[in-house]
Coordinates of N, CA and C in Angstrom, one line a residue:
V258 N -25.3 -15.0 -3.1 CA -26.5 -16.0 -3.9 C -28.0 -15.7 -3.4
T259 N -28.5 -14.9 -4.2 CA -29.4 -13.8 -3.8 C -31.0 -15.3 -4.1
D260 N -30.8 -15.4 -5.5 CA -32.2 -16.4 -6.3 C -32.0 -17.8 -5.9
G261 N -31.2 -18.5 -4.9 CA -30.8 -20.2 -4.2 C -30.8 -20.5 -4.7
T262 N -29.4 -20.2 -6.2 CA -29.2 -21.0 -7.4 C -27.6 -21.3 -6.5
L263 N -26.7 -22.1 -7.1 CA -25.3 -22.1 -6.7 C -24.2 -21.2 -7.4
P264 N -23.4 -21.0 -7.1 CA -22.8 -20.6 -8.1 C -22.1 -21.1 -8.9
E265 N -21.8 -21.0 -10.4 CA -20.4 -21.6 -11.0 C -19.5 -21.6 -10.8
L266 N -19.2 -23.5 -10.2 CA -17.7 -23.4 -10.2 C -16.8 -23.5 -11.3
R267 N -15.9 -23.1 -11.2 CA -15.1 -22.8 -12.3 C -13.2 -22.6 -11.9
G268 N -12.5 -23.5 -12.9 CA -11.3 -23.3 -12.8 C -10.7 -21.7 -13.1
W269 N -9.3 -22.2 -13.0 CA -8.6 -20.8 -13.6 C -8.4 -20.5 -15.0
S270 N -8.8 -19.6 -15.3 CA -8.1 -19.0 -16.5 C -7.0 -18.8 -16.8
D271 N -6.0 -19.5 -17.5 CA -4.2 -18.9 -17.3 C -4.1 -17.9 -18.1
L272 N -3.2 -17.0 -18.0 CA -3.2 -15.8 -19.2 C -1.5 -15.7 -19.4
D273 N -0.6 -15.6 -20.4 CA 1.0 -14.9 -20.1 C 0.9 -13.6 -19.5
E274 N 2.0 -12.9 -19.7 CA 2.1 -11.7 -19.6 C 1.2 -10.3 -20.2
E275 N 1.9 -10.7 -21.5 CA 0.7 -9.3 -22.3 C -0.7 -9.5 -22.1
A276 N -1.0 -10.7 -22.4 CA -2.5 -11.0 -22.2 C -3.2 -10.7 -21.0
A277 N -2.3 -10.7 -19.9 CA -2.8 -10.4 -18.8 C -2.7 -8.6 -18.3
R278 N -2.2 -8.4 -18.9 CA -1.8 -6.7 -19.5 C -3.1 -6.4 -20.1
R279 N -3.5 -6.8 -21.1 CA -4.3 -6.4 -21.8 C -5.6 -6.7 -21.5
H280 N -6.1 -8.0 -20.4 CA -7.8 -8.2 -19.4 C -7.4 -7.0 -18.6
V281 N -6.0 -6.5 -17.8 CA -6.3 -5.6 -16.6 C -6.4 -4.1 -17.3
L282 N -6.1 -3.6 -18.3 CA -6.5 -2.7 -18.7 C -7.8 -2.5 -19.5
A283 N -8.5 -3.6 -19.5 CA -9.7 -3.5 -20.5 C -10.8 -3.7 -19.3
G284 N -10.5 -4.1 -18.1 CA -11.3 -3.5 -16.9 C -11.5 -5.2 -15.8
G285 N -10.7 -6.3 -16.3 CA -11.0 -7.4 -16.0 C -9.8 -7.4 -14.4
S286 N -10.3 -8.7 -13.6 CA -10.0 -9.0 -12.0 C -9.0 -9.6 -12.9
I287 N -8.1 -10.1 -11.5 CA -6.5 -11.5 -12.0 C -6.4 -11.2 -10.5
F288 N -5.5 -12.3 -10.5 CA -5.0 -13.2 -9.7 C -3.0 -13.7 -10.0
V289 N -2.3 -12.6 -9.2 CA -1.3 -12.7 -9.6 C -0.5 -13.6 -8.7
S290 N 0.1 -14.7 -8.8 CA 0.7 -15.5 -8.1 C 2.4 -15.8 -8.9
G291 N 3.1 -16.3 -7.6 CA 4.4 -16.5 -7.8 C 5.5 -16.5 -6.7
L292 N 6.0 -17.5 -7.1 CA 7.1 -17.3 -6.0 C 7.4 -15.8 -5.5
P293 N 8.5 -15.5 -4.2 CA 9.3 -14.7 -4.4 C 10.5 -14.0 -5.3
G294 N 10.4 -12.9 -6.0 CA 11.8 -12.5 -6.8 C 11.1 -12.8 -8.2
T295 N 9.5 -12.5 -8.2 CA 9.3 -13.3 -10.3 C 8.6 -12.0 -10.5
A296 N 8.9 -10.8 -9.6 CA 8.3 -9.2 -9.8 C 6.6 -9.4 -9.6
K297 N 6.5 -10.1 -8.8 CA 4.6 -9.7 -8.9 C 4.3 -8.5 -8.7
S298 N 5.2 -7.9 -7.6 CA 4.8 -6.5 -7.2 C 5.3 -5.1 -8.2
T299 N 6.4 -5.3 -9.2 CA 6.9 -5.0 -9.8 C 5.8 -4.3 -10.9
T300 N 5.3 -5.9 -11.7 CA 4.3 -5.8 -13.0 C 2.9 -5.3 -12.3
V301 N 2.5 -5.7 -11.3 CA 1.2 -5.1 -10.8 C 1.2 -3.5 -10.5
R302 N 2.8 -3.6 -10.0 CA 2.4 -1.9 -10.9 C 2.8 -0.8 -11.9
S303 N 3.4 -1.9 -12.3 CA 3.4 -0.9 -14.2 C 1.7 -0.5 -14.2
W304 N 1.3 -1.8 -14.5 CA 0.1 -1.4 -15.1 C -1.2 -0.6 -14.1
V305 N -0.8 -0.2 -13.3 CA -1.8 1.0 -12.1 C -0.8 1.4 -12.7
Q306 N -0.5 1.8 -12.8 CA 0.8 3.7 -13.7 C -0.4 3.9 -15.0
E307 N -0.8 2.4 -15.5 CA -1.7 3.0 -16.5 C -2.8 3.1 -16.9
L308 N -3.7 2.5 -15.7 CA -4.8 2.7 -15.6 C -4.9 4.1 -14.8
D309 N -5.9 4.7 -15.8 CA -6.9 6.4 -15.8 C -8.7 5.2 -14.5
K310 N -8.1 5.5 -13.4 CA -9.0 5.0 -12.5 C -8.5 5.5 -11.0
R311 N -9.4 5.5 -10.2 CA -9.5 5.4 -8.7 C -9.1 4.0 -8.5
V312 N -7.9 4.1 -7.6 CA -6.7 3.0 -7.6 C -6.6 2.3 -5.5
F313 N -6.7 1.7 -5.1 CA -7.2 1.6 -4.0 C -5.8 0.7 -3.9
L314 N -4.7 0.4 -3.1 CA -3.5 -0.4 -2.7 C -3.6 -0.5 -0.9
C315 N -4.0 -2.1 -1.3 CA -4.1 -2.6 0.1 C -3.1 -3.5 0.1
G316 N -3.2 -4.1 1.3 CA -2.1 -5.2 2.1 C -2.6 -5.3 3.5
P317 N -2.9 -7.0 4.3 CA -2.9 -7.1 5.5 C -2.4 -6.0 6.5
T318 N -0.8 -6.1 6.0 CA 0.0 -5.2 6.7 C 0.7 -3.9 5.9
H319 N 0.4 -3.0 7.6 CA 1.5 -2.1 6.9 C 2.8 -2.6 6.0
V320 N 4.0 -2.9 6.0 CA 4.6 -3.1 5.5 C 4.6 -4.1 3.5
S321 N 3.3 -4.6 3.8 CA 2.9 -5.0 2.7 C 2.2 -3.7 1.3
S322 N 1.3 -3.0 2.3 CA 1.1 -2.0 1.9 C 2.5 -0.9 1.5
R323 N 2.5 -0.5 2.0 CA 3.8 0.1 1.5 C 4.7 -0.1 0.0
N324 N 4.7 -1.4 0.4 CA 5.5 -1.7 -1.1 C 4.5 -1.8 -2.3
L325 N 3.4 -1.5 -2.6 CA 2.5 -1.3 -3.5 C 2.7 0.2 -3.3
T326 N 2.9 1.2 -3.2 CA 2.5 2.6 -3.4 C 3.5 2.8 -4.8
V327 N 2.1 3.6 -5.4 CA 2.4 3.9 -7.1 C 3.2 5.6 -6.5
G328 N 3.7 6.4 -7.0 CA 3.7 7.7 -6.9 C 2.9 7.8 -5.6
D329 N 2.2 9.0 -5.7 CA 1.5 10.2 -5.1 C 0.0 8.9 -4.3
N330 N -0.1 8.0 -4.7 CA -1.0 6.7 -4.1 C -0.7 6.2 -3.1
Q331 N -0.1 6.3 -2.0 CA 0.4 5.5 -0.8 C -0.6 4.6 -0.5
G332 N -0.1 3.1 0.1 CA -0.9 2.2 -0.1 C -1.2 2.0 1.5
M333 N -2.2 1.2 1.7 CA -2.9 1.0 3.2 C -3.4 0.1 3.8
T334 N -3.6 -0.1 4.9 CA -4.0 -1.7 5.1 C -5.3 -2.2 4.7
L335 N -5.7 -3.1 5.1 CA -7.0 -3.4 4.4 C -8.3 -3.3 5.7
Q336 N -7.6 -2.8 7.1 CA -8.5 -2.7 8.3 C -8.9 -1.5 7.9
R337 N -7.9 -0.4 7.3 CA -8.4 0.9 7.0 C -8.7 0.9 5.9
F338 N -8.4 0.4 5.1 CA -9.7 0.6 3.6 C -11.1 0.5 4.3
W339 N -11.1 -1.1 4.8 CA -12.3 -1.0 5.3 C -13.2 0.0 6.2
N340 N -12.0 0.4 7.1 CA -12.9 1.6 8.2 C -13.2 2.5 7.6
R341 N -12.4 3.1 6.3 CA -12.4 4.3 5.6 C -13.2 4.0 4.6
Y342 N -13.5 3.8 3.8 CA -14.5 3.0 2.4 C -15.4 2.2 2.5
L343 N -15.2 0.9 2.5 CA -16.0 0.0 2.8 C -17.1 -0.2 3.1
K344 N -17.0 -0.2 4.3 CA -18.2 -0.1 5.2 C -19.1 0.8 5.1
H345 N -18.2 2.0 4.8 CA -19.5 3.4 4.5 C -20.0 3.5 2.5
G346 N -19.6 2.3 2.5 CA -20.0 2.6 0.5 C -19.3 3.5 -0.1
S347 N -18.1 3.8 0.2 CA -17.4 4.8 -0.1 C -16.8 4.4 -1.4
V348 N -16.6 2.9 -2.2 CA -15.4 3.0 -3.0 C -16.4 2.8 -4.5
P349 N -15.8 4.1 -5.1 CA -16.8 4.1 -6.5 C -17.2 2.8 -7.1
Q350 N -17.8 2.9 -8.0 CA -18.4 1.3 -8.7 C -17.3 1.3 -10.0
G351 N -16.7 0.2 -10.4 CA -15.6 -0.1 -11.3 C -14.0 0.5 -10.6
A352 N -14.0 0.9 -10.0 CA -12.6 1.4 -9.1 C -11.8 0.0 -9.3
V353 N -10.3 0.0 -8.7 CA -9.7 -0.9 -8.4 C -9.2 -1.1 -7.3
I354 N -9.4 -2.2 -6.7 CA -8.6 -3.1 -5.2 C -7.1 -3.8 -5.5
V355 N -6.4 -3.3 -4.9 CA -5.0 -4.3 -5.6 C -5.2 -4.5 -4.2
I356 N -4.4 -6.0 -4.0 CA -4.7 -6.4 -2.6 C -3.4 -7.4 -2.5
D357 N -2.3 -7.2 -1.9 CA -0.7 -7.6 -1.6 C -1.3 -9.0 -0.5
E358 N 0.4 -10.0 -0.8 CA 0.5 -10.8 0.5 C -1.5 -11.4 0.8
C359 N -1.9 -12.5 -0.3 CA -2.8 -12.4 0.1 C -3.7 -13.9 0.9
S360 N -1.8 -14.7 0.4 CA -2.0 -15.4 2.0 C -2.3 -15.2 3.4
Q361 N -2.0 -13.8 3.7 CA -2.1 -13.2 5.2 C -3.2 -12.9 5.6
V362 N -4.5 -12.9 4.3 CA -5.6 -11.9 4.4 C -6.5 -12.8 5.3
G363 N -7.0 -12.8 6.6 CA -8.2 -13.3 7.3 C -9.7 -14.3 6.3
T364 N -9.9 -14.7 7.1 CA -11.4 -15.2 6.3 C -12.4 -14.1 6.8
R365 N -12.3 -13.4 7.8 CA -13.4 -12.4 8.3 C -13.1 -11.0 7.0
T366 N -11.9 -10.9 6.8 CA -11.6 -10.0 5.5 C -12.0 -10.5 4.1
W367 N -12.0 -11.3 4.4 CA -12.3 -12.2 2.6 C -14.0 -12.2 2.7
H368 N -14.6 -12.3 3.9 CA -16.3 -11.8 3.2 C -16.2 -10.8 3.0
Q369 N -15.9 -10.1 3.9 CA -16.2 -8.3 3.9 C -15.8 -8.2 2.6
L370 N -14.5 -8.4 2.0 CA -14.3 -7.8 0.4 C -15.1 -8.6 -0.8
A371 N -15.9 -10.0 0.0 CA -16.8 -11.0 -1.2 C -18.1 -9.8 -2.0
P372 N -19.1 -9.0 -1.3 CA -19.6 -7.9 -2.2 C -18.9 -7.5 -3.4
L373 N -17.4 -7.4 -3.4 CA -16.7 -6.7 -4.1 C -16.8 -7.2 -6.1
A374 N -17.2 -8.0 -5.9 CA -16.8 -9.0 -6.9 C -18.1 -8.4 -7.9
G375 N -18.1 -8.4 -9.3 CA -18.6 -7.8 -10.3 C -18.7 -6.1 -10.0
Y376 N -18.5 -5.7 -8.6 CA -18.9 -4.3 -8.6 C -17.4 -3.1 -8.8
A377 N -16.4 -4.4 -8.6 CA -14.9 -2.9 -8.9 C -14.0 -4.2 -9.2
Q378 N -13.3 -4.1 -9.8 CA -11.9 -4.3 -10.5 C -10.3 -4.7 -9.2
L379 N -10.8 -5.9 -9.0 CA -9.6 -6.6 -7.8 C -8.8 -7.4 -8.9
I380 N -7.1 -6.8 -8.3 CA -6.3 -7.6 -8.5 C -5.2 -8.4 -7.2
V381 N -5.7 -9.3 -7.1 CA -4.7 -9.7 -6.1 C -3.4 -10.7 -6.4
L382 N -2.4 -10.6 -5.3 CA -1.4 -11.1 -5.6 C -0.4 -11.7 -4.2
G383 N 0.4 -12.5 -4.4 CA 0.2 -13.6 -3.5 C 0.9 -14.8 -3.9
N384 N 1.8 -15.3 -3.4 CA 1.5 -17.1 -3.5 C 1.4 -17.5 -1.6
P385 N -0.1 -17.7 -1.9 CA -0.3 -18.7 -0.7 C -0.6 -20.2 -0.7
E386 N 0.4 -21.1 -2.0 CA 0.4 -22.4 -1.9 C 2.2 -22.1 -0.6
D387 N 3.0 -21.7 -0.8 CA 4.0 -21.5 0.0 C 4.3 -20.4 1.1
Q388 N 3.5 -19.6 1.3 CA 3.8 -18.5 2.1 C 2.9 -18.4 2.9
L389 N 2.7 -17.9 4.7 CA 2.6 -18.7 5.8 C 1.0 -17.7 6.2
G390 N 0.0 -17.9 6.3 CA -1.1 -17.7 5.7 C -1.9 -17.2 7.6
S391 N -2.7 -16.9 7.6 CA -3.2 -15.6 8.4 C -3.1 -15.9 9.5
V392 N -2.8 -15.2 10.7 CA -2.6 -15.3 12.0 C -3.5 -16.1 12.8
A393 N -4.2 -16.7 13.7 CA -4.6 -16.8 14.4 C -6.2 -16.6 14.1
D394 N -6.6 -17.1 12.3 CA -7.6 -17.1 11.8 C -8.8 -17.7 12.3
S395 N -10.3 -16.8 12.3 CA -11.4 -17.8 12.9 C -12.1 -17.1 12.2
W396 N -13.4 -17.9 12.0 CA -14.8 -17.4 11.7 C -16.1 -18.0 12.8
K397 N -16.2 -16.8 13.2 CA -17.4 -16.9 14.0 C -17.2 -17.2 15.7
D398 N -16.1 -16.7 15.8 CA -15.0 -17.3 17.1 C -14.7 -18.6 17.0
V399 N -14.8 -19.5 16.3 CA -14.3 -20.8 15.7 C -12.8 -20.7 15.1
P400 N -11.5 -21.3 15.8 CA -10.6 -21.2 15.0 C -10.3 -21.8 13.9
L401 N -9.9 -21.0 13.3 CA -10.0 -22.1 11.8 C -8.1 -22.4 11.1
E402 N -8.2 -23.4 10.7 CA -6.6 -23.5 10.4 C -5.9 -23.2 9.2
A403 N -4.7 -22.7 9.1 CA -4.6 -21.7 8.0 C -4.6 -23.1 7.0
Q404 N -5.1 -22.2 5.5 CA -4.7 -23.3 4.3 C -4.7 -22.4 3.2
D405 N -4.0 -23.4 2.0 CA -3.7 -22.5 0.9 C -5.1 -22.1 -0.1
I406 N -5.3 -20.7 0.0 CA -6.3 -20.1 -0.7 C -6.1 -20.1 -2.1
S407 N -5.0 -20.2 -2.8 CA -5.1 -20.0 -4.2 C -6.2 -20.7 -4.7
E408 N -6.8 -22.0 -4.6 CA -7.8 -22.8 -5.7 C -9.5 -22.5 -4.9
S409 N -9.3 -21.0 -3.9 CA -10.5 -21.1 -3.6 C -11.4 -20.2 -4.0
Q410 N -12.7 -21.1 -4.4 CA -13.9 -20.5 -5.2 C -14.2 -18.9 -5.0
L411 N -14.1 -19.0 -3.4 CA -14.2 -17.2 -3.7 C -13.6 -16.3 -4.3
L412 N -11.5 -16.8 -4.1 CA -11.1 -16.1 -4.3 C -11.1 -15.6 -6.2
R413 N -11.3 -17.2 -6.5 CA -11.2 -17.5 -8.2 C -13.0 -16.5 -8.6
S414 N -14.3 -16.3 -7.2 CA -15.0 -15.6 -7.9 C -14.5 -13.9 -7.9
L415 N -13.9 -13.4 -7.3 CA -13.3 -12.2 -6.8 C -12.5 -11.9 -7.5
C416 N -12.1 -12.6 -8.2 CA -10.5 -11.9 -9.7 C -10.9 -12.8 -10.9
G417 N -12.7 -13.0 -10.9 CA -13.2 -13.3 -12.4 C -12.4 -14.4 -13.1
Y418 N -11.8 -15.8 -12.5 CA -11.3 -16.9 -13.0 C -10.3 -16.4 -13.4
T419 N -9.6 -15.4 -13.5 CA -8.6 -15.6 -14.3 C -6.7 -15.2 -13.7
R420 N -5.9 -15.8 -14.3 CA -4.7 -15.7 -13.1 C -3.4 -15.6 -14.3
L421 N -2.5 -15.2 -13.1 CA -1.1 -15.0 -13.9 C -0.2 -15.6 -13.5
R422 N 0.5 -16.5 -13.9 CA 1.6 -17.2 -12.7 C 2.7 -17.0 -13.1
L423 N 3.6 -16.2 -12.7 CA 4.8 -15.6 -12.5 C 6.0 -17.0 -11.8
T424 N 6.8 -17.5 -13.3 CA 7.9 -18.3 -13.0 C 9.1 -17.8 -13.2
I425 N 9.2 -17.1 -13.1 CA 10.6 -16.9 -13.7 C 11.2 -15.6 -12.8
G426 N 12.9 -16.3 -12.1 CA 13.4 -15.4 -11.2 C 14.0 -14.3 -11.8
R427 N 13.4 -13.2 -11.3 CA 14.5 -11.7 -11.6 C 14.7 -10.7 -11.0
R428 N 15.5 -11.6 -9.8 CA 16.2 -10.6 -8.6 C 17.9 -10.8 -9.4
S429 N 18.7 -10.3 -8.6 CA 20.4 -10.7 -9.5 C 21.2 -11.6 -9.0
C430 N 20.5 -12.1 -8.5 CA 21.4 -13.2 -7.5 C 20.8 -14.7 -8.3
Q431 N 21.0 -15.0 -8.9 CA 20.3 -16.0 -10.2 C 20.7 -17.3 -9.2
A432 N 21.5 -17.9 -8.5 CA 21.9 -18.6 -7.4 C 21.0 -19.0 -6.9
L433 N 20.6 -17.3 -5.9 CA 20.0 -17.4 -4.7 C 18.3 -18.3 -4.7
W434 N 17.8 -17.3 -6.2 CA 16.6 -17.8 -6.6 C 16.6 -19.9 -6.4
N435 N 17.6 -20.0 -7.7 CA 17.9 -20.9 -7.7 C 17.1 -22.1 -6.5
L436 N 18.0 -21.9 -5.3 CA 18.3 -22.4 -4.2 C 16.8 -22.6 -3.5
Y437 N 16.4 -21.2 -3.5 CA 14.9 -20.8 -2.5 C 13.8 -21.2 -3.6
S438 N 13.9 -21.7 -4.5 CA 12.8 -21.8 -5.8 C 13.3 -23.6 -5.4
S439 N 13.3 -24.2 -5.4 CA 13.6 -25.6 -5.5 C 12.7 -25.7 -4.5
F440 N 12.7 -25.3 -3.2 CA 12.0 -26.1 -2.1 C 10.5 -25.5 -1.9
S441 N 10.1 -25.1 -3.4 CA 8.3 -24.6 -3.9 C 8.0 -26.0 -3.7
T442 N 6.9 -26.1 -2.9 CA 6.0 -26.9 -3.6 C 4.9 -27.1 -4.7
I443 N 4.8 -25.6 -6.1 CA 4.2 -25.5 -6.9 C 4.7 -26.0 -8.3
G444 N 5.8 -26.4 -7.8 CA 5.9 -27.3 -9.7 C 6.8 -26.1 -10.1
C445 N 7.7 -25.3 -9.9 CA 8.7 -24.8 -10.8 C 9.9 -25.8 -11.4
N446 N 10.7 -24.8 -11.9 CA 11.8 -25.7 -12.4 C 13.0 -26.6 -11.6
Y447 N 13.0 -25.8 -10.5 CA 14.1 -26.3 -9.5 C 13.4 -27.0 -8.5
C448 N 12.1 -28.3 -8.4 CA 12.2 -28.9 -7.4 C 12.8 -29.6 -7.6
L449 N 13.7 -30.3 -6.0 CA 14.3 -31.2 -5.6 C 13.8 -32.2 -4.6
P450 N 14.5 -33.2 -4.7 CA 14.6 -34.0 -3.4 C 15.5 -33.4 -2.2
L451 N 14.8 -33.9 -0.8 CA 15.3 -32.9 0.1 C 16.2 -33.1 0.6
S452 N 17.2 -34.2 0.7 CA 18.1 -34.5 0.4 C 19.4 -33.9 -0.3
E453 N 18.8 -33.5 -2.4 CA 19.2 -33.0 -2.7 C 19.4 -31.0 -2.3
M454 N 17.9 -30.8 -1.7 CA 18.4 -29.2 -1.3 C 19.7 -29.4 0.0
V455 N 19.7 -30.3 1.1 CA 20.1 -30.0 2.1 C 21.9 -30.2 1.9
A456 N 22.2 -30.8 0.5 CA 23.4 -31.2 0.2 C 24.1 -29.5 -0.8
M457 N 22.9 -29.0 -1.4 CA 22.9 -27.6 -2.2 C 23.5 -26.2 -1.0
V458 N 22.7 -26.3 0.0 CA 23.1 -25.1 0.4 C 24.5 -24.9 1.3
P459 N 25.2 -25.7 2.1 CA 27.1 -25.3 1.7 C 27.4 -24.6 0.9
K460 N 27.2 -25.2 -0.7 CA 27.9 -24.5 -1.8 C 27.5 -23.1 -2.3
R461 N 26.1 -22.3 -1.7 CA 25.7 -21.3 -1.7 C 26.3 -20.5 -1.6
P462 N 26.6 -19.3 -1.8 CA 27.9 -18.4 -1.2 C 26.7 -17.5 -0.7
A463 N 27.0 -16.6 0.2 CA 25.6 -15.6 0.9 C 25.7 -14.8 0.1
Y464 N 24.2 -14.4 -0.1 CA 23.7 -13.5 -1.0 C 24.8 -11.9 -0.8
G465 N 25.0 -11.5 -1.7 CA 26.2 -10.3 -1.4 C 27.7 -10.1 -1.4
D466 N 27.8 -11.8 -0.9 CA 29.3 -11.8 -0.4 C 30.5 -12.1 -1.4
V467 N 30.7 -10.8 -1.8 CA 31.7 -10.6 -3.1 C 33.2 -10.5 -2.8
N468 N 33.8 -10.7 -1.2 CA 34.8 -10.9 -0.4 C 35.3 -12.3 -0.4
R469 N 34.4 -12.9 -0.5 CA 34.8 -14.3 -0.2 C 36.2 -14.6 -0.6
N470 N 36.3 -14.7 -1.9 CA 37.1 -15.3 -2.7 C 38.8 -14.5 -2.5
K471 N 38.6 -12.9 -2.0 CA 39.6 -11.8 -1.9 C 40.7 -12.7 -0.4
P472 N 41.9 -12.4 -1.0 CA 42.9 -13.2 -0.3 C 42.9 -12.0 1.7
R473 N 42.6 -12.3 2.7 CA 42.7 -11.8 3.8 C 43.9 -11.5 4.1
P474 N 44.0 -10.2 4.9 CA 45.0 -9.5 5.1 C 45.7 -9.8 5.7
A475 N 47.4 -9.8 6.2 CA 48.5 -10.9 6.8 C 48.2 -10.2 8.6
K476 N 48.5 -10.8 8.8 CA 48.0 -10.6 10.9 C 49.0 -9.5 10.8
G477 N 47.9 -8.6 11.8 CA 48.8 -7.6 12.5 C 48.6 -6.2 11.3
H478 N 48.2 -6.4 10.0 CA 47.6 -5.1 9.0 C 46.9 -4.6 8.9
H479 N 46.7 -3.6 9.0 CA 45.7 -2.2 9.7 C 44.9 -2.0 8.0
R480 N 43.6 -2.2 8.3 CA 43.2 -1.1 7.0 C 43.5 -0.1 6.9
N481 N 44.4 0.8 7.6 CA 44.3 2.4 7.2 C 45.9 2.4 6.7
G482 N 46.8 1.7 7.0 CA 47.9 1.4 5.6 C 49.1 1.5 6.8
G483 N 48.6 1.0 8.1 CA 50.0 1.3 8.8 C 50.0 -0.6 9.9
G484 N 51.4 -0.4 10.5 CA 51.3 -2.0 11.1 C 50.9 -1.7 12.6
P485 N 51.2 -2.5 13.1 CA 50.5 -2.5 14.8 C 51.3 -1.4 15.4
E486 N 52.3 -0.9 14.8 CA 52.6 0.0 15.6 C 52.6 1.6 15.0
A487 N 51.8 1.8 14.0 CA 51.5 2.9 13.3 C 51.0 3.8 14.3
P488 N 51.1 5.1 14.2 CA 50.4 6.4 15.1 C 49.4 6.1 15.2
R489 N 48.0 6.5 16.4 CA 47.0 6.8 16.3 C 46.9 8.4 15.9
R490 N 45.5 8.6 15.0 CA 45.9 9.6 14.7 C 44.8 10.7 15.3
E491 N 45.0 11.8 15.7 CA 44.5 12.6 16.6 C 42.9 13.1 15.7
A492 N 42.4 13.8 16.9 CA 40.8 14.0 16.4 C 41.6 15.7 16.2
S493 N 40.8 15.8 15.4 CA 40.7 17.0 14.5 C 39.7 17.4 14.2
G494 N 39.3 18.6 13.4 CA 38.2 19.4 13.3 C 37.2 18.2 12.1
D495 N 38.2 17.8 11.1 CA 37.8 16.9 10.3 C 37.2 15.7 10.6
L496 N 35.7 15.5 10.1 CA 35.0 14.2 10.2 C 36.4 13.0 9.9
I497 N 36.5 12.1 10.3 CA 36.8 11.1 10.1 C 36.2 9.5 9.5

């Protein structure tokens, strides 16, 4: 604020997926939210491949930044983005800054990013309603309690008050998706009372456990086809 007036307080303007794609390709900033498995990263990477601009792919950790890598464009941590580009004024006007796992971004970093509003195009993604917040967050050496930032005025202004909410599970195990989405606090299709969630857990097979219903080998049966008295194979030049 430079003229003494307060910024406009506005809520989110929600778009569907195709409208969000058109908005991003036209240069608009956006916040992409959704539970794990709703294809947030996949959706954003597909947009990045269509953009003919300088794109910075960032995350608060090395893991989250690597997850955003698109082709030869390698992700970087937000700390590196600040040290190498932002604090030196090396971010071109109109460039695209993608930020993953926004719930883990600290207050100090958000204020470093704040001047980019209206100068660069920001694509922020995450699930701050349910994910862990920033570790040991503070402001001016005062500790801060982790909070859901999805409705913060700073995030809304950085993202142009525009949001895409992804709510459909797109991972291969639908049963697993149904289970963990039932724990969500954001009102997805599978919200259940706690007692029903607890009763559900033993009924769900472990992810990838495709052998649970297969008969077990008889006692003493060896996988190499021989019984307990089968001779040992002598080591040879072949790899076993």
